[in-house]
XYZ file of C-alpha atoms in Angstrom:
649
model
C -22.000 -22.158 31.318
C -20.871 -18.553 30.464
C -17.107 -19.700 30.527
C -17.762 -22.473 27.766
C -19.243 -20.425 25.449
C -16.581 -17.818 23.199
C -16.821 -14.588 23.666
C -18.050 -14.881 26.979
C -15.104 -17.283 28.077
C -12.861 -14.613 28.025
C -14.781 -12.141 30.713
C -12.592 -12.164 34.298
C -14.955 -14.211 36.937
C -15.834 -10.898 38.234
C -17.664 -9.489 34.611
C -19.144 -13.079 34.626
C -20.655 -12.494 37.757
C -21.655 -8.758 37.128
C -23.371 -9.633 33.819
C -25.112 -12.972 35.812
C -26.748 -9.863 38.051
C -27.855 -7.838 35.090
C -29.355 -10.663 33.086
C -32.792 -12.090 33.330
C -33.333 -16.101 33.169
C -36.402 -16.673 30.904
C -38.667 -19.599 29.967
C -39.995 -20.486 26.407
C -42.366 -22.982 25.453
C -42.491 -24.715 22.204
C -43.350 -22.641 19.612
C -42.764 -19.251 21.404
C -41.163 -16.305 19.612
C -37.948 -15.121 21.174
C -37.400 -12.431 18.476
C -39.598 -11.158 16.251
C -38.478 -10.432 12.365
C -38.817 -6.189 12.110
C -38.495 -5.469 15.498
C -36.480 -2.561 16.370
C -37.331 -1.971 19.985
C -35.870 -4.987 21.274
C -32.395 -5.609 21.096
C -31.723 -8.201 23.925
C -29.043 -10.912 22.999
C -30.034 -14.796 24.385
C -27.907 -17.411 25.667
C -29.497 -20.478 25.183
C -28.945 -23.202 29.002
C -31.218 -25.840 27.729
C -33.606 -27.082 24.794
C -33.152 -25.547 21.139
C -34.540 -22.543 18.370
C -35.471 -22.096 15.001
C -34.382 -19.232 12.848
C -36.445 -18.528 10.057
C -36.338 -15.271 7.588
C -40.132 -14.944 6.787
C -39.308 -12.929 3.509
C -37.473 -16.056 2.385
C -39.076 -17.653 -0.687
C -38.301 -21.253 -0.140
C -40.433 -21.680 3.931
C -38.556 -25.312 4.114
C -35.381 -23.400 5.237
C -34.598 -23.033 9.015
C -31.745 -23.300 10.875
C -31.788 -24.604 14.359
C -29.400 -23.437 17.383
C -28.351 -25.614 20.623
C -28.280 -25.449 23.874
C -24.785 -23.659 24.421
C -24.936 -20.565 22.208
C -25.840 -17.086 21.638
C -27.733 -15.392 18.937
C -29.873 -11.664 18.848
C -26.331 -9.496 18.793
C -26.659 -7.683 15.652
C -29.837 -5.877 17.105
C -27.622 -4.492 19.735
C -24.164 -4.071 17.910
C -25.303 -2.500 14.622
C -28.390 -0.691 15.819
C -30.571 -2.460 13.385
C -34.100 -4.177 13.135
C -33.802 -8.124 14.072
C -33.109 -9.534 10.389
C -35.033 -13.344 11.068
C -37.541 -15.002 13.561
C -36.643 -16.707 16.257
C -38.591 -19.761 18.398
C -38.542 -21.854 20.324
C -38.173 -25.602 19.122
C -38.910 -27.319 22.161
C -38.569 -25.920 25.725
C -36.417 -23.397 26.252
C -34.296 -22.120 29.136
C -32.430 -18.696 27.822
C -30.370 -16.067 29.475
C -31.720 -12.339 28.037
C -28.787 -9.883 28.166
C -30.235 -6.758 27.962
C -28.899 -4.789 24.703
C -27.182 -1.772 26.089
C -25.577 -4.428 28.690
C -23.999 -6.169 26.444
C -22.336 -3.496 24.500
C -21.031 -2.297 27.977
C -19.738 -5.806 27.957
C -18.094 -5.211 24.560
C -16.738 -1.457 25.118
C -15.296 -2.885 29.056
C -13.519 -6.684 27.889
C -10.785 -6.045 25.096
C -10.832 -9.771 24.816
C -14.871 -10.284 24.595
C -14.561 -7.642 22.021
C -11.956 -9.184 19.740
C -13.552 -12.771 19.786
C -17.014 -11.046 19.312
C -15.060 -9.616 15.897
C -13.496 -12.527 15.262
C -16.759 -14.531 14.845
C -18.650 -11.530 13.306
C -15.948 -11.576 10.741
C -14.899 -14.975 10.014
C -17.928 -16.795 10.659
C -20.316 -14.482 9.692
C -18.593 -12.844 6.797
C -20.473 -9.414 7.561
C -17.723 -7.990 5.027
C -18.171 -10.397 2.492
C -19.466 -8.121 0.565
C -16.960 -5.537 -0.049
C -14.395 -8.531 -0.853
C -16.179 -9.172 -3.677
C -16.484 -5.569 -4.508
C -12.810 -5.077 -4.519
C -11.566 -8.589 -5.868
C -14.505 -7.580 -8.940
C -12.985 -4.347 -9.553
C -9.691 -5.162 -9.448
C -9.860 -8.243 -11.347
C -11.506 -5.668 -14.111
C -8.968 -2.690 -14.081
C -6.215 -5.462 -14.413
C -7.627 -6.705 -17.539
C -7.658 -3.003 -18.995
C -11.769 -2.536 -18.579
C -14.288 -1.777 -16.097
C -18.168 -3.112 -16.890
C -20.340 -1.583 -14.900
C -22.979 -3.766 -15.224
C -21.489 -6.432 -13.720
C -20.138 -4.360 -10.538
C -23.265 -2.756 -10.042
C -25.247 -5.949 -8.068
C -22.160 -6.318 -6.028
C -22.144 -2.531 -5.390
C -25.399 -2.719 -4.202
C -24.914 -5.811 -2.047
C -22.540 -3.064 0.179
C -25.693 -0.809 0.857
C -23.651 2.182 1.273
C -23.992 4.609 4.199
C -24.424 7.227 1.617
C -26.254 5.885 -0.249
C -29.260 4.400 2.112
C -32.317 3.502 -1.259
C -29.641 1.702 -2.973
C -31.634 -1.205 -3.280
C -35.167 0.829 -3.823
C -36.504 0.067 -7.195
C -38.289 3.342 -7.163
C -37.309 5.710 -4.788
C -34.902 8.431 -5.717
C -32.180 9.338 -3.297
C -31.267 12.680 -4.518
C -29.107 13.649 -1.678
C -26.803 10.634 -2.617
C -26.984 11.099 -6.512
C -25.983 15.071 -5.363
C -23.251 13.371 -3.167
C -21.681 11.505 -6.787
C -22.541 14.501 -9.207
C -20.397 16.530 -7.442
C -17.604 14.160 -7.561
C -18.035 13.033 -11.245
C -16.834 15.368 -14.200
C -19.270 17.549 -14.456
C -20.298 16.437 -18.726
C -21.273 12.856 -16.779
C -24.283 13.346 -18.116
C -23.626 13.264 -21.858
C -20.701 11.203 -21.696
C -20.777 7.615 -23.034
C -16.830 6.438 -22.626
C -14.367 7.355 -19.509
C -10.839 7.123 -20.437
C -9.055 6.449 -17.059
C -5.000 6.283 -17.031
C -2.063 6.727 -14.745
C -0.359 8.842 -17.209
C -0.958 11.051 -20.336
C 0.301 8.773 -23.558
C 2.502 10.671 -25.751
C 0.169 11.209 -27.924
C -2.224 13.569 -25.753
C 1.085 14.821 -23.769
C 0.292 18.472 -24.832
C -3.767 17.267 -23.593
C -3.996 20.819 -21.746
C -3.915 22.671 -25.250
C -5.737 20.317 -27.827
C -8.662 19.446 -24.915
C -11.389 21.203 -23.284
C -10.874 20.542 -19.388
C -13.907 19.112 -17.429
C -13.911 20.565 -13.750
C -15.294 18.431 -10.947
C -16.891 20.434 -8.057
C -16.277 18.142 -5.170
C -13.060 16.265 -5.972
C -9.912 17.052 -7.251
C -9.879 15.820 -10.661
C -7.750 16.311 -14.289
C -10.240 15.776 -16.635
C -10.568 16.577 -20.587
C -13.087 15.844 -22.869
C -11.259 14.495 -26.270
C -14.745 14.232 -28.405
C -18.217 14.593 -27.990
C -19.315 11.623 -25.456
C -15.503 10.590 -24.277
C -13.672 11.763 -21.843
C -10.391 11.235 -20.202
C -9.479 10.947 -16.483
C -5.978 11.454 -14.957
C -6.116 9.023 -11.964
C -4.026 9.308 -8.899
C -1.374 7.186 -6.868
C -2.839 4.138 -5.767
C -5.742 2.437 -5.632
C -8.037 4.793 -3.944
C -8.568 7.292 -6.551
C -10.004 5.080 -9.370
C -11.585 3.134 -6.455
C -13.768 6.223 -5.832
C -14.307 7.035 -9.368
C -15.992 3.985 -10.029
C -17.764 3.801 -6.757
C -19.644 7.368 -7.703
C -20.134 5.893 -11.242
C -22.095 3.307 -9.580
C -24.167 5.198 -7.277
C -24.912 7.629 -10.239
C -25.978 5.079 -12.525
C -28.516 3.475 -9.657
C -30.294 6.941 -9.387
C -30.078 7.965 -13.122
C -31.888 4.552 -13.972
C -34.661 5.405 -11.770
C -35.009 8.824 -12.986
C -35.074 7.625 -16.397
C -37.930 4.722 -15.273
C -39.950 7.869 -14.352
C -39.100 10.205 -17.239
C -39.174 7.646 -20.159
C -42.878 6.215 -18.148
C -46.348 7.707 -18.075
C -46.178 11.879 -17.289
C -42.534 12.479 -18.922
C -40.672 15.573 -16.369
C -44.001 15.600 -14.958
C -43.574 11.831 -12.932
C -41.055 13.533 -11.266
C -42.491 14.675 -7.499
C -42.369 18.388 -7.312
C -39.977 17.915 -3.978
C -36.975 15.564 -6.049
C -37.238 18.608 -8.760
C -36.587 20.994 -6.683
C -33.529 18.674 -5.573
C -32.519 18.247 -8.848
C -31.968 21.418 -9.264
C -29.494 22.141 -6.583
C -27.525 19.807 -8.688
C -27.981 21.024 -11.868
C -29.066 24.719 -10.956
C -28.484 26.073 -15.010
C -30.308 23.526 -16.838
C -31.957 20.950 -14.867
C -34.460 19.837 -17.474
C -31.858 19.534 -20.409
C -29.791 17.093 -17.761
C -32.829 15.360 -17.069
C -33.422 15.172 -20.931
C -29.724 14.154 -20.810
C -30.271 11.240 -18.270
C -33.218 9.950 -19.957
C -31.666 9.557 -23.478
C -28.649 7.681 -22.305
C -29.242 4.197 -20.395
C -26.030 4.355 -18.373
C -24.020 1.947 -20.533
C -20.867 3.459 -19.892
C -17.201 2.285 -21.498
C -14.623 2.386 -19.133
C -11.170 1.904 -19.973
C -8.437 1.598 -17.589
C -4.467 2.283 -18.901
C -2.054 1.846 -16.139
C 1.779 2.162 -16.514
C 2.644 0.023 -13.091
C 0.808 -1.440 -10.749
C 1.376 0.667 -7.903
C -0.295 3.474 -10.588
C 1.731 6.605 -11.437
C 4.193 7.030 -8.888
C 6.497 9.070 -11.207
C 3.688 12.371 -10.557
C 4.586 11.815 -6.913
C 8.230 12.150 -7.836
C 8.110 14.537 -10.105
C 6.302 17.221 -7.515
C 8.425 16.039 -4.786
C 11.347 17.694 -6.954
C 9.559 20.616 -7.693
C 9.746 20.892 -3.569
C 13.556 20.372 -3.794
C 13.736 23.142 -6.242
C 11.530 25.577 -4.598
C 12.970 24.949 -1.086
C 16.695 26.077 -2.958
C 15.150 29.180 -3.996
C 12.996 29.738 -0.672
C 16.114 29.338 1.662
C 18.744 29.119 -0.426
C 19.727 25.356 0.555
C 19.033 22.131 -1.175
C 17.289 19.782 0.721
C 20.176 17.340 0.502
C 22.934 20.014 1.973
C 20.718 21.079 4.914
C 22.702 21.874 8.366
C 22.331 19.357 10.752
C 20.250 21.750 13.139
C 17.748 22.218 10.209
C 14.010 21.035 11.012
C 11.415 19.938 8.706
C 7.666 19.648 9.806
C 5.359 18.504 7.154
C 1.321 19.801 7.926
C -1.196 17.890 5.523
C -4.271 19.903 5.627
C -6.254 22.181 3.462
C -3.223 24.995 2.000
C -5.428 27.689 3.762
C -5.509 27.422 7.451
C -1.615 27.415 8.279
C -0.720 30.412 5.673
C -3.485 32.240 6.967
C -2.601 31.715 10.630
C 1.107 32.865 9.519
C 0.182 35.533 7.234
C 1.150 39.226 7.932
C -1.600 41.139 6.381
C -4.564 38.726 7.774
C -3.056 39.476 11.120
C -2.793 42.762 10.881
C -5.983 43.226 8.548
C -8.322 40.811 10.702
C -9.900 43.397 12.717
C -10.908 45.665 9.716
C -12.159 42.865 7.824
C -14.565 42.177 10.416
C -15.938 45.458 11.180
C -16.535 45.018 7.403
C -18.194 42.074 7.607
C -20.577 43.488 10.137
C -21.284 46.842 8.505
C -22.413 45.875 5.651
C -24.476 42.673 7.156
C -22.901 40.127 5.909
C -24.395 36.770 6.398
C -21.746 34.939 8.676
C -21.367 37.869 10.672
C -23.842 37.232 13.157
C -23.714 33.650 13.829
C -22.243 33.716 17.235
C -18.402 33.300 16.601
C -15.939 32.664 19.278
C -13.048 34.014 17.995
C -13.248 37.270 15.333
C -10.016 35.483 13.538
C -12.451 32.780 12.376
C -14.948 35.229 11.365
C -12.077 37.101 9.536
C -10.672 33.787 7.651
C -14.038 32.977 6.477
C -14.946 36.534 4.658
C -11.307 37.244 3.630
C -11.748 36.133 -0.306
C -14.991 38.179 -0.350
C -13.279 41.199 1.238
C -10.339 40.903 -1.493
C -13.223 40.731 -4.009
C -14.847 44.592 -2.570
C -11.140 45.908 -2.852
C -9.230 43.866 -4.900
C -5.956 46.266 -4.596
C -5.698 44.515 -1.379
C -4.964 41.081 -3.207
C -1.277 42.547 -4.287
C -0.366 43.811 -1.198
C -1.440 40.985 0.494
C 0.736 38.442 -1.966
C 3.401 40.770 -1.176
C 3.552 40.896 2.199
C 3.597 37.366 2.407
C 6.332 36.943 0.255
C 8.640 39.077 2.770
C 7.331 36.370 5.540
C 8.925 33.469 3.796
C 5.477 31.658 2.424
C 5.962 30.686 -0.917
C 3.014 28.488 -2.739
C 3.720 25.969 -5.788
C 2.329 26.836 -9.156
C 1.470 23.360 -10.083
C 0.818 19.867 -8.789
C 2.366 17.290 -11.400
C -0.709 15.837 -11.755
C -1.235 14.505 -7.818
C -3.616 17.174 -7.112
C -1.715 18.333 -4.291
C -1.276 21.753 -3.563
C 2.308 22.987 -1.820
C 3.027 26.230 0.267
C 6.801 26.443 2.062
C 7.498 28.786 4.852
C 10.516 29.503 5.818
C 9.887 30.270 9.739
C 12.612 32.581 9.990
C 11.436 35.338 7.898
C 7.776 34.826 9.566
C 6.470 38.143 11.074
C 5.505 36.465 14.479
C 4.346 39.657 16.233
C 1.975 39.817 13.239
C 0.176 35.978 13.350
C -2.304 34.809 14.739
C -3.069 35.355 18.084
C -3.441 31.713 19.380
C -0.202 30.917 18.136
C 2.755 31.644 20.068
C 4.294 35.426 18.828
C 7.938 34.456 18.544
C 9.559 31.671 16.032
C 11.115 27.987 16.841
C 14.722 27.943 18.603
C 16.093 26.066 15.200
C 15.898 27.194 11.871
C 12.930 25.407 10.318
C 10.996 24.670 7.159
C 7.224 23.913 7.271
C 6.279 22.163 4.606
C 1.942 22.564 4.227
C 0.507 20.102 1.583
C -3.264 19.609 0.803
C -4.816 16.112 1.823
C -3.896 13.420 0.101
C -6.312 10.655 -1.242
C -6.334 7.349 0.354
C -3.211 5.071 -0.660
C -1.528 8.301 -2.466
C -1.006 9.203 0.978
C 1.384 6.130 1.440
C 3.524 7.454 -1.818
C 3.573 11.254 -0.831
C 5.293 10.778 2.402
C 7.514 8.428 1.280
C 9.198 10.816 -1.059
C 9.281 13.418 1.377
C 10.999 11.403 3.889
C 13.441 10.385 1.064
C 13.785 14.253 0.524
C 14.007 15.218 4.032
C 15.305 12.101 5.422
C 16.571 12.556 9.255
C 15.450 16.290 9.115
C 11.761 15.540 9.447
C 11.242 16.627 12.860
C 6.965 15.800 12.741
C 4.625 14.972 10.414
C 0.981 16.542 11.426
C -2.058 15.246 9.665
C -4.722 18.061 10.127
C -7.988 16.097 8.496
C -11.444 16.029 8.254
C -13.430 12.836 9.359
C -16.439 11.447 9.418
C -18.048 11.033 13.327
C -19.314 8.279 14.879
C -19.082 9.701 18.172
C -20.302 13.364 18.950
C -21.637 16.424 16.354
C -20.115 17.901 13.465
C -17.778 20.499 14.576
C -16.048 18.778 16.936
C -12.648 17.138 17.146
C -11.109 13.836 17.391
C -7.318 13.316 18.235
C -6.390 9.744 17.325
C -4.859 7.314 19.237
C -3.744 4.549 16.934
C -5.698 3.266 13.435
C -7.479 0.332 12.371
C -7.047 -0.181 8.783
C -10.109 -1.588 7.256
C -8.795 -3.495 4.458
C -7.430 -6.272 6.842
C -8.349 -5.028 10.675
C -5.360 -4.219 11.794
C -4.590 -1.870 14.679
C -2.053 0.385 14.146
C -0.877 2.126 17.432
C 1.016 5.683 16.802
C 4.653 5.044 17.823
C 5.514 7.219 20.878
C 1.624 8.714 21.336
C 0.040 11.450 19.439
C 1.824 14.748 20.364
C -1.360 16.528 20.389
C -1.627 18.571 23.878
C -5.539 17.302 24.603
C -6.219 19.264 27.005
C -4.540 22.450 25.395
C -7.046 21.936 22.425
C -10.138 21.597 24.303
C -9.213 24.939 25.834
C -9.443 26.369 22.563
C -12.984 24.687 21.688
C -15.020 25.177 25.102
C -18.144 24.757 22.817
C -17.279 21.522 21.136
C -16.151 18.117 22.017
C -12.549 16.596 21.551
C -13.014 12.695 21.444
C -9.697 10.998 21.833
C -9.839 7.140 20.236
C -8.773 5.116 17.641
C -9.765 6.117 13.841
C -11.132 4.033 11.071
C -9.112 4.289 7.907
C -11.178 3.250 5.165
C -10.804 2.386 1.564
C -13.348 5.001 0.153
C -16.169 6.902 1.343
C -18.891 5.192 -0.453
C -16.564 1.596 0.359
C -18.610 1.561 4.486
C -21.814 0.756 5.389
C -23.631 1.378 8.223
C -22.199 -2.160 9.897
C -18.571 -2.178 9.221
C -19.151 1.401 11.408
C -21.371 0.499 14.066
C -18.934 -2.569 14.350
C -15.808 -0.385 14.437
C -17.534 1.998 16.782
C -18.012 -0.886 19.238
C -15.340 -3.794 18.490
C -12.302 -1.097 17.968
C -13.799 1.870 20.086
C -13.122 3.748 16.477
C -14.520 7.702 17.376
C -14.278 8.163 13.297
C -13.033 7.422 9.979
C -10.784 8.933 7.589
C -8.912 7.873 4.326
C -5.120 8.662 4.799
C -4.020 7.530 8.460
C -3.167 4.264 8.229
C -0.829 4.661 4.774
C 1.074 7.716 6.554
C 1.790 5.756 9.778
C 2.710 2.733 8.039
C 5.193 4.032 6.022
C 6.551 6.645 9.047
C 7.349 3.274 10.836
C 8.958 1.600 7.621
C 11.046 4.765 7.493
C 11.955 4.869 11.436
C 12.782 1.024 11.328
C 14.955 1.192 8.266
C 16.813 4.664 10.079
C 15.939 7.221 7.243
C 13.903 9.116 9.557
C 14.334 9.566 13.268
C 13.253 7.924 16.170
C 11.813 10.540 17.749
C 9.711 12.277 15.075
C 6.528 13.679 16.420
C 3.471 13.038 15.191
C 0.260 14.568 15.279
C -3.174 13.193 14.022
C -6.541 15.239 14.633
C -9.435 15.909 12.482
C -12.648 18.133 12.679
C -15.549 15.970 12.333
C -17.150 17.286 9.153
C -20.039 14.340 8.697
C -22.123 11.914 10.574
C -22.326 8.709 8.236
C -24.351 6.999 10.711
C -26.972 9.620 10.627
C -28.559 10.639 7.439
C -29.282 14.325 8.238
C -25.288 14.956 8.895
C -23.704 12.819 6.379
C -21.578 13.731 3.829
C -24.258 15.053 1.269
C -25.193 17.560 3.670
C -22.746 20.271 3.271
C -21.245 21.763 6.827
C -21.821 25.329 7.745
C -18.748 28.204 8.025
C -19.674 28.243 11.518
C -19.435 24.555 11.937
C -16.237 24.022 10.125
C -14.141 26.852 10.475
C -13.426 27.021 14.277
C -12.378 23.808 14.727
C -10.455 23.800 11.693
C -8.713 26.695 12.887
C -8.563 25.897 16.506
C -6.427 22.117 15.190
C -4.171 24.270 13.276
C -3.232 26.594 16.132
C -2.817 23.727 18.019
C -0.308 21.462 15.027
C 1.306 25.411 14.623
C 1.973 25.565 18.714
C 3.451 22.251 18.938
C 5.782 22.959 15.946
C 6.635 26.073 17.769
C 7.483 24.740 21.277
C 9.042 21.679 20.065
C-alpha cells in the first residue's frame, strides 16, 4: 500500500522496504485511542491498511464535530515534524489495522527522500494551510498601509493567530512575557510609552525637511531608527526601503500592546504596582532601569489605542535614500582613490562586505594591530571582566575592550583615527536616511605587516576597493545592492554577506555557511550560483571550539513574522540550519544583474553568519542577549575568513 499513498509513493523500493522493517503493524478495536489529545511523549505517525478513525479536538465547544479518516492514509505527523503535543484525539471507528512509524523514523525518512520531503510540504502547505496565518497577517497589513492607516486593533487577533517564536504567552490572558515585551521595547522609540500617534513615512515632507533642528530625536536601543517627536504624544518615524522595515515596526507595536494590556489589567485591578509579582518587577526594570514605576504609571493611563499613519511616496518605499547614499559612495571613493567609480581601470576590483562596520576596519587597522597586545595586558591588570573568560585568540579579547581602553586614555582616540587614515580606511559621515553605515578602504595603502594576524600580511595582486556596509534590513537589502552593482557594475569582483542568524541547528556561537536560500514568502529555493566561496574547512580551523553547519538558510520576512512551525518545518522539509532577513533579496538581484551582464559571471560570493539566537529554544532566543565571549570569536573568525578570500582571490 505504501506506494499508493503520497508522500510515501515517492520513496525508491529500497526506503519502502527499510521503513516496512522499522515499522510496527498494530491492531485497534473499536473505540480505542490511537493518539491521545496533550500527549507529548508519543510522536509515532499511523498509516491506516484497513477499517477507519475519528478525530476529535476535546477543547472544541460544539462535541458533534469529528472528522473521520480511511483506510489509505496517514495522520499523527505534526507530533514528529514540529516537535509539538498531539493537537486532537484519535480512535478507532471500527477495527483498525495501522502501520506505527516510529517518530524519529520518519523524520529520517524526511531528512533522506528529497521527494518524500517536498510532497510532505506540499500537503502541509496547501492542504493544511499551516501558514495561513501569516497570509492574512500580511494581506491585513498591507491592505492597511495602502489605504494610508494602520488599526491596530484589527491586526492584533491576526497577530496573535501567528503565535510568534518570540513571543511564546501571546495568547495568555494573564501571563506577562516580559522577556518578549523587553524584546519590542528595545526596538520601539524609546517615548512608546507616552506616545498616542506614530507618524510613519518614506520621506520627510517639505514641511519638516529641516525635522533634525525643529524636533527632539527619539533613539531606539535595539534597531536602527530616525525618529522625532513633533508634540507631546506624536511622533514621527522615517521608514526604510521596502517592506520589511514598517513590517517590523508594526509587528513590535503589536507584541507591545499584548503585554502592556496585561500589565495594565493588573495595575488598573485590585493591589495597583503591588499586583505586579515581585519577579516581572524586577524584569521590568531591566527595561526601564530609570523610572520603572512612572512607565508603569505610563502604561496604565494609556489603553494602547494607538494612531498610525502611513505616508508613502512609491510603492517600492523610498528608494531615492538608497540613491542618494549610493552617491555619497561615488563621491567619497573620488576622494579616497582619486577615481570615479565610472572611470575605474579595467584591472580595478570591488568587493562589497555587509557586516557590522567594526570587524573588517578593525582587522585592517594599524594601531589595533600594533596596540592589541598592550590593550590586553590592560585588560588583565586591572581585572577587567572579559578578561578571564577563556579566549582563544588575545585579538578577540583586544577588539572587545578597545572602546573602553580609548575611554582610560582618550589621546589614543586621535592617533588611532590618524593612523587609519594613512591605511586608506575612510568611514561615511552620514547614511541618507537608510541607516547604513559606510567605511572604504583602499587596499593599497593598507599596512599589511600591521593587521591582523589571521589575515594574510601582504595585499591583493590587483588594485582593489573594499567596500564594508552595515546589514541591511530585509527587502532594503534587494535596493542596496542594486545600486552598488549599478555603481560598480563589472568591477564587483564578490559580494560577502557576513550576518548574524538565528540557529536551528547547533549553539549560539557557532557558524553556518549557506548553501542556497529558501525564501519564506513563497518557498522558493534559491541555490547560490557557482557555490559559496567560503573555504569550510579553512573556517573550522579557525573555530576548533564551535561548530560550522553548512545548509540551506531561511530568509524570513521579520523576526517576530516565524513561529515555532514554519521553523521546525524548514528545519526538516528544506534541511534550513538557520534564518536570516537579507539572503534571499541579495542573491536574487546578484542573478538579475549576472543574467542581464552588468555584473560578471564569475563574481564570488560568500554567505556565513554567527548564530547569535536559538528561536526554537526560549532560553537562547533573541531576548536573551549573547555574551562577548559568545559573539565575538566567531564574528571575528567569519571576517578573517571573507578578508582571506578577498585576499587570495
Amino acid at each position: 500500500m505504501l506506494e499508493q499513498i503520497i508522500p510515501f509513493r515517492y520513496l525508491t523500493p529500497g526506503q519502502r522496504e527499510a521503513l516496512l522493517t522499522d515499522a510496527v503493524e498494530e491492531v485497534f478495536e473499536p473505540d480505542a485511542v490511537l493518539i491521545e489529545q496533550g500527549d507529548r511523549a508519543d510522536t509515532r505517525v499511523f498509516l491506516l491498511l484497513e477499517g477507519s478513525v475519528r478525530v476529535l479536538d476535546r477543547n472544541d465547544p460544539d462535541p458533534g464535530h469529528v472528522k473521520v479518516i480511511t483506510a489509505g492514509h496517514y495522520l499523527g505527523e505534526r507530533a514528529a515534524l514540529f516537535d509539538e503535543p498531539r493537537g486532537l484525539e484519535v480512535f478507532a471507528a471500527d477495527r483498525v489495522r495501522a502501520l506505527a512509524i516510529p517518530g524519529d523514523r520518519f523524520l529520517r525518512l524526511v531528512h533522506e527522500s528529497t521527494g518524500f520531503a517536498q510532497a510532505l510540504g506540499g500537503i502541509l502547505r496547501s492542504k493544511q494551510g499551516i501558514f495561513d496565518s501569516f497570509t492574512r497577517f500580511h494581506v491585513a497589513l498591507l491592505q492597511q498601509i495602502s489605504e494610508g492607516a494602520v488599526h491596530l486593533e484589527r491586526l492584533l487577533p491576526l497577530y496573535e493567530a501567528l503565535h510568534p517564536a518570540l513571543h511564546p504567552r501571546v495568547s495568555s490572558r494573564d501571563a506577562l512575557d516580559v522577556t518578549a515585551l523587553a524584546y519590542a521595547v528595545r526596538r520601539l522609540p524609546d517615548n512608546v510609552t507616552r506616545t498616542l500617534a506614530f507618524f510613519l513615512t518614506d520621506k520627510l515632507p517639505d514641511l519638516y525637511a529641516d525635522a533634525g533642528e525643529r524636533f527632539a530625536e527619539v533613539p531606539t536601543t535595539a534597531r536602527r531608527r530616525t525618529v522625532f517627536e513633533m508634540l507631546p504624544g506624536k511622533s514621527m518615524v522615517l521608514i526604510r526601503d521596502g517592506r520589511s522595515d514598517v513590517l517590523d515596526f508594526i509587528c513590535c507595536l503589536c507584541l507591545y500592546a499584548i503585554e502592556a494590556r496585561k500589565l495594565r489589567h493588573r495595575v488598573r485591578g485590585a493591589g495597583g504596582l503591588d499586583a505586579i509579582s515581585p519577579t516581572d518587577v524586577d524584569a521590568l526594570r531591566t527595561i526601564w532601569p530609570n523610572d520603572t514605576e512612572e512607565r508603569i504609571r505610563e502604561v496604565a493611563l494609556h489603553h494602547e489605542d494607538f494612531r498610525i499613519e502611513v505616508y508613502r511616496e512609491a510603492n517600492d518605499y523610498n528608494s531615492g535614500h538608497a540613491e542618494t547614499w549610493c552617491k555619497q559612495i561615488a563621491e567619497a571613493t573620488r576622494r579616497l582613490i582619486g577615481i570615479d567609480p565610472a572611470d575605474l581601470p579595467a584591472d580595478y576590483d570591488v568587493h562589497v562586505i555587509s557586516s557590522n562596520t567594526h570587524s573588517v576596519p578593525n582587522c585592517l587597522s594599524p594601531w589595533l594591530g600594533r596596540e592589541a597586545d598592550r590593550i590586553v595586558s590592560w585588560a588583565r591588570s586591572t581585572g577587567h571582566e572579559l578578561a578571564d573568560d577563556g579566549w582563544q585568540h588575545d585579538h578577540d579579547l583586544a577588539y572587545a575592550v578597545a572602546r573602553e581602553y580609548l575611554q582610560a586614555f582618550p589621546e589614543e582616540a586621535a592617533v588611532r583615527a590618524e593612523a587609519e587614515e594613512a591605511a586608506g580606511i575612510l568611514e561615511l559621515d552620514w547614511t541618507a536616511f537608510t541607516g547604513i553605515a559606510v567605511r572604504l578602504i583602499d587596499t593599497s595603502r593598507v599596512a599589511w605587516g600591521d593587521t591582523d594576524p589571521g589575515i594574510p600580511s601582504s595585499g591583493p595582486n590587483r588594485p582593489s576597493l573594499i567596500v564594508n556596509i552595515d546589514y541591511a534590513f530585509g527587502q532594503q537589502a534587494q535596493n542596496i545592492i542594486a545600486n552598488l552593482a549599478s555603481l560598480f557594475g563589472r568591477h564587483l569582483r564578490s559580494v560577502n554577506v557576513l550576518g548574524k542568524a538565528g540557529g536551528l541547528v547547533g549553539e549560539r556561537g557557532h557558524v553556518a555557511v549557506a548553501s542556497g536560500f529558501v525564501d519564506v514568502r513563497e518557498d522558493q529555493y534559491l541555490p547560490i550560483p557557482g557555490g559559496n566561496a567560503v573555504d569550510v574547512e579553512r573556517l573550522r580551523a579557525r573555530l576548533p571550539d564551535r561548530d560550522v553547519h553548512l545548509g540551506n538558510m531561511l530568509t524570513v520576512m521579520g523576526t517576530l513574522l516565524q513561529n515555532r512551525t514554519m521553523l521546525h518545518f524548514n528545519r526538516h522539509i528544506w534541511r534550513c540550519v538557520g534564518l536570516e532577513m537579507e539572503g534571499a533579496w541579495y542573491l536574487r538581484h546578484i542573478e538579475q544583474s549576472v543574467s542581464r551582464g552588468s555584473v560578471r559571471e564569475d563574481i564570488r560570493l560568500r554567505f556565513l553568519y554567527y548564530t547569535s539566537d536559538l528561536p526554537l529554544r526560549h532560553d537562547s532566543n533573541l531576548s536573551a542577549r549573547l555574551r562577548a565571549v559568545e559573539g565575538i570569536p566567531p564574528l571575528y573568525a567569519t571576517t578573517r575568513e571573507v578578508l582571506t578570500g578577498i585576499l587570495e582571490s
